[in-house]
Amino acid sequence: MGVHDGPEYAAFEDQVLYLKHNLNAQAIGALETELGKIRSDVDSLIRNMEASIAESEAFIRRFRDQ
């Protein structure tokens, strides 16, 4: 019997596998949360850019109309 064949090693492997899956699930959850924040930030940035563009276009129209 090799070093890695005993029941203790199998139990250890099971624990390692459990931790890997648990950590992966936590990492995915954290990434999903971060993705939501990024999407919100991008939406806000787009709204701000659109407002700035509208203001600059209005400013330019005022000079053309004079």
CSV table of C-alpha atoms in Angstrom, one decimal:
chain,number,residue,atom,x,y,z
A,1,MET,CA,0.0,0.0,0.0
A,2,GLY,CA,1.4,3.4,-1.0
A,3,VAL,CA,1.5,6.6,1.1
A,4,HIS,CA,-1.6,8.0,-0.7
A,5,ASP,CA,-3.8,4.8,-0.5
A,6,GLY,CA,-5.0,5.0,3.1
A,7,PRO,CA,-8.4,6.1,4.3
A,8,GLU,CA,-6.9,9.1,6.0
A,9,TYR,CA,-5.6,10.3,2.6
A,10,ALA,CA,-9.0,9.7,1.0
A,11,ALA,CA,-10.7,11.8,3.8
A,12,PHE,CA,-8.1,14.5,3.3
A,13,GLU,CA,-8.7,14.5,-0.5
A,14,ASP,CA,-12.5,14.8,0.2
A,15,GLN,CA,-11.9,17.8,2.4
A,16,VAL,CA,-9.6,19.5,-0.1
A,17,LEU,CA,-12.2,18.9,-2.9
A,18,TYR,CA,-14.9,20.3,-0.6
A,19,LEU,CA,-12.8,23.4,0.1
A,20,LYS,CA,-12.0,23.9,-3.6
A,21,HIS,CA,-15.7,23.9,-4.5
A,22,ASN,CA,-16.6,26.1,-1.6
A,23,LEU,CA,-13.9,28.6,-2.4
A,24,ASN,CA,-14.9,28.6,-6.1
A,25,ALA,CA,-18.5,29.2,-5.2
A,26,GLN,CA,-17.5,32.1,-2.9
A,27,ALA,CA,-15.2,33.5,-5.7
A,28,ILE,CA,-18.0,33.3,-8.2
A,29,GLY,CA,-20.4,35.0,-5.9
A,30,ALA,CA,-18.0,37.8,-5.2
A,31,LEU,CA,-17.4,38.2,-8.9
A,32,GLU,CA,-21.1,38.3,-9.6
A,33,THR,CA,-21.5,41.0,-6.9
A,34,GLU,CA,-18.6,43.0,-8.4
A,35,LEU,CA,-20.0,42.6,-11.9
A,36,GLY,CA,-23.3,44.1,-10.7
A,37,LYS,CA,-21.4,47.1,-9.3
A,38,ILE,CA,-19.4,47.5,-12.5
A,39,ARG,CA,-22.5,47.4,-14.6
A,40,SER,CA,-24.1,50.0,-12.3
A,41,ASP,CA,-21.0,52.2,-12.6
A,42,VAL,CA,-21.0,51.9,-16.4
A,43,ASP,CA,-24.7,52.8,-16.6
A,44,SER,CA,-24.1,55.9,-14.4
A,45,LEU,CA,-21.1,56.9,-16.5
A,46,ILE,CA,-23.0,56.6,-19.7
A,47,ARG,CA,-25.9,58.7,-18.3
A,48,ASN,CA,-23.3,61.4,-17.2
A,49,MET,CA,-21.6,61.3,-20.6
A,50,GLU,CA,-25.0,61.7,-22.4
A,51,ALA,CA,-25.9,64.6,-20.2
A,52,SER,CA,-22.5,66.2,-20.9
A,53,ILE,CA,-22.9,65.8,-24.6
A,54,ALA,CA,-26.3,67.3,-24.5
A,55,GLU,CA,-25.0,70.3,-22.5
A,56,SER,CA,-22.1,70.8,-24.9
A,57,GLU,CA,-24.4,70.6,-28.0
A,58,ALA,CA,-26.8,73.2,-26.4
A,59,PHE,CA,-23.8,75.4,-25.7
A,60,ILE,CA,-22.6,75.1,-29.4
A,61,ARG,CA,-26.2,75.8,-30.6
A,62,ARG,CA,-26.3,79.0,-28.6
A,63,PHE,CA,-23.2,80.3,-30.4
A,64,ARG,CA,-24.5,79.4,-33.8
A,65,ASP,CA,-27.8,81.1,-33.2
A,66,GLN,CA,-26.2,84.4,-32.2
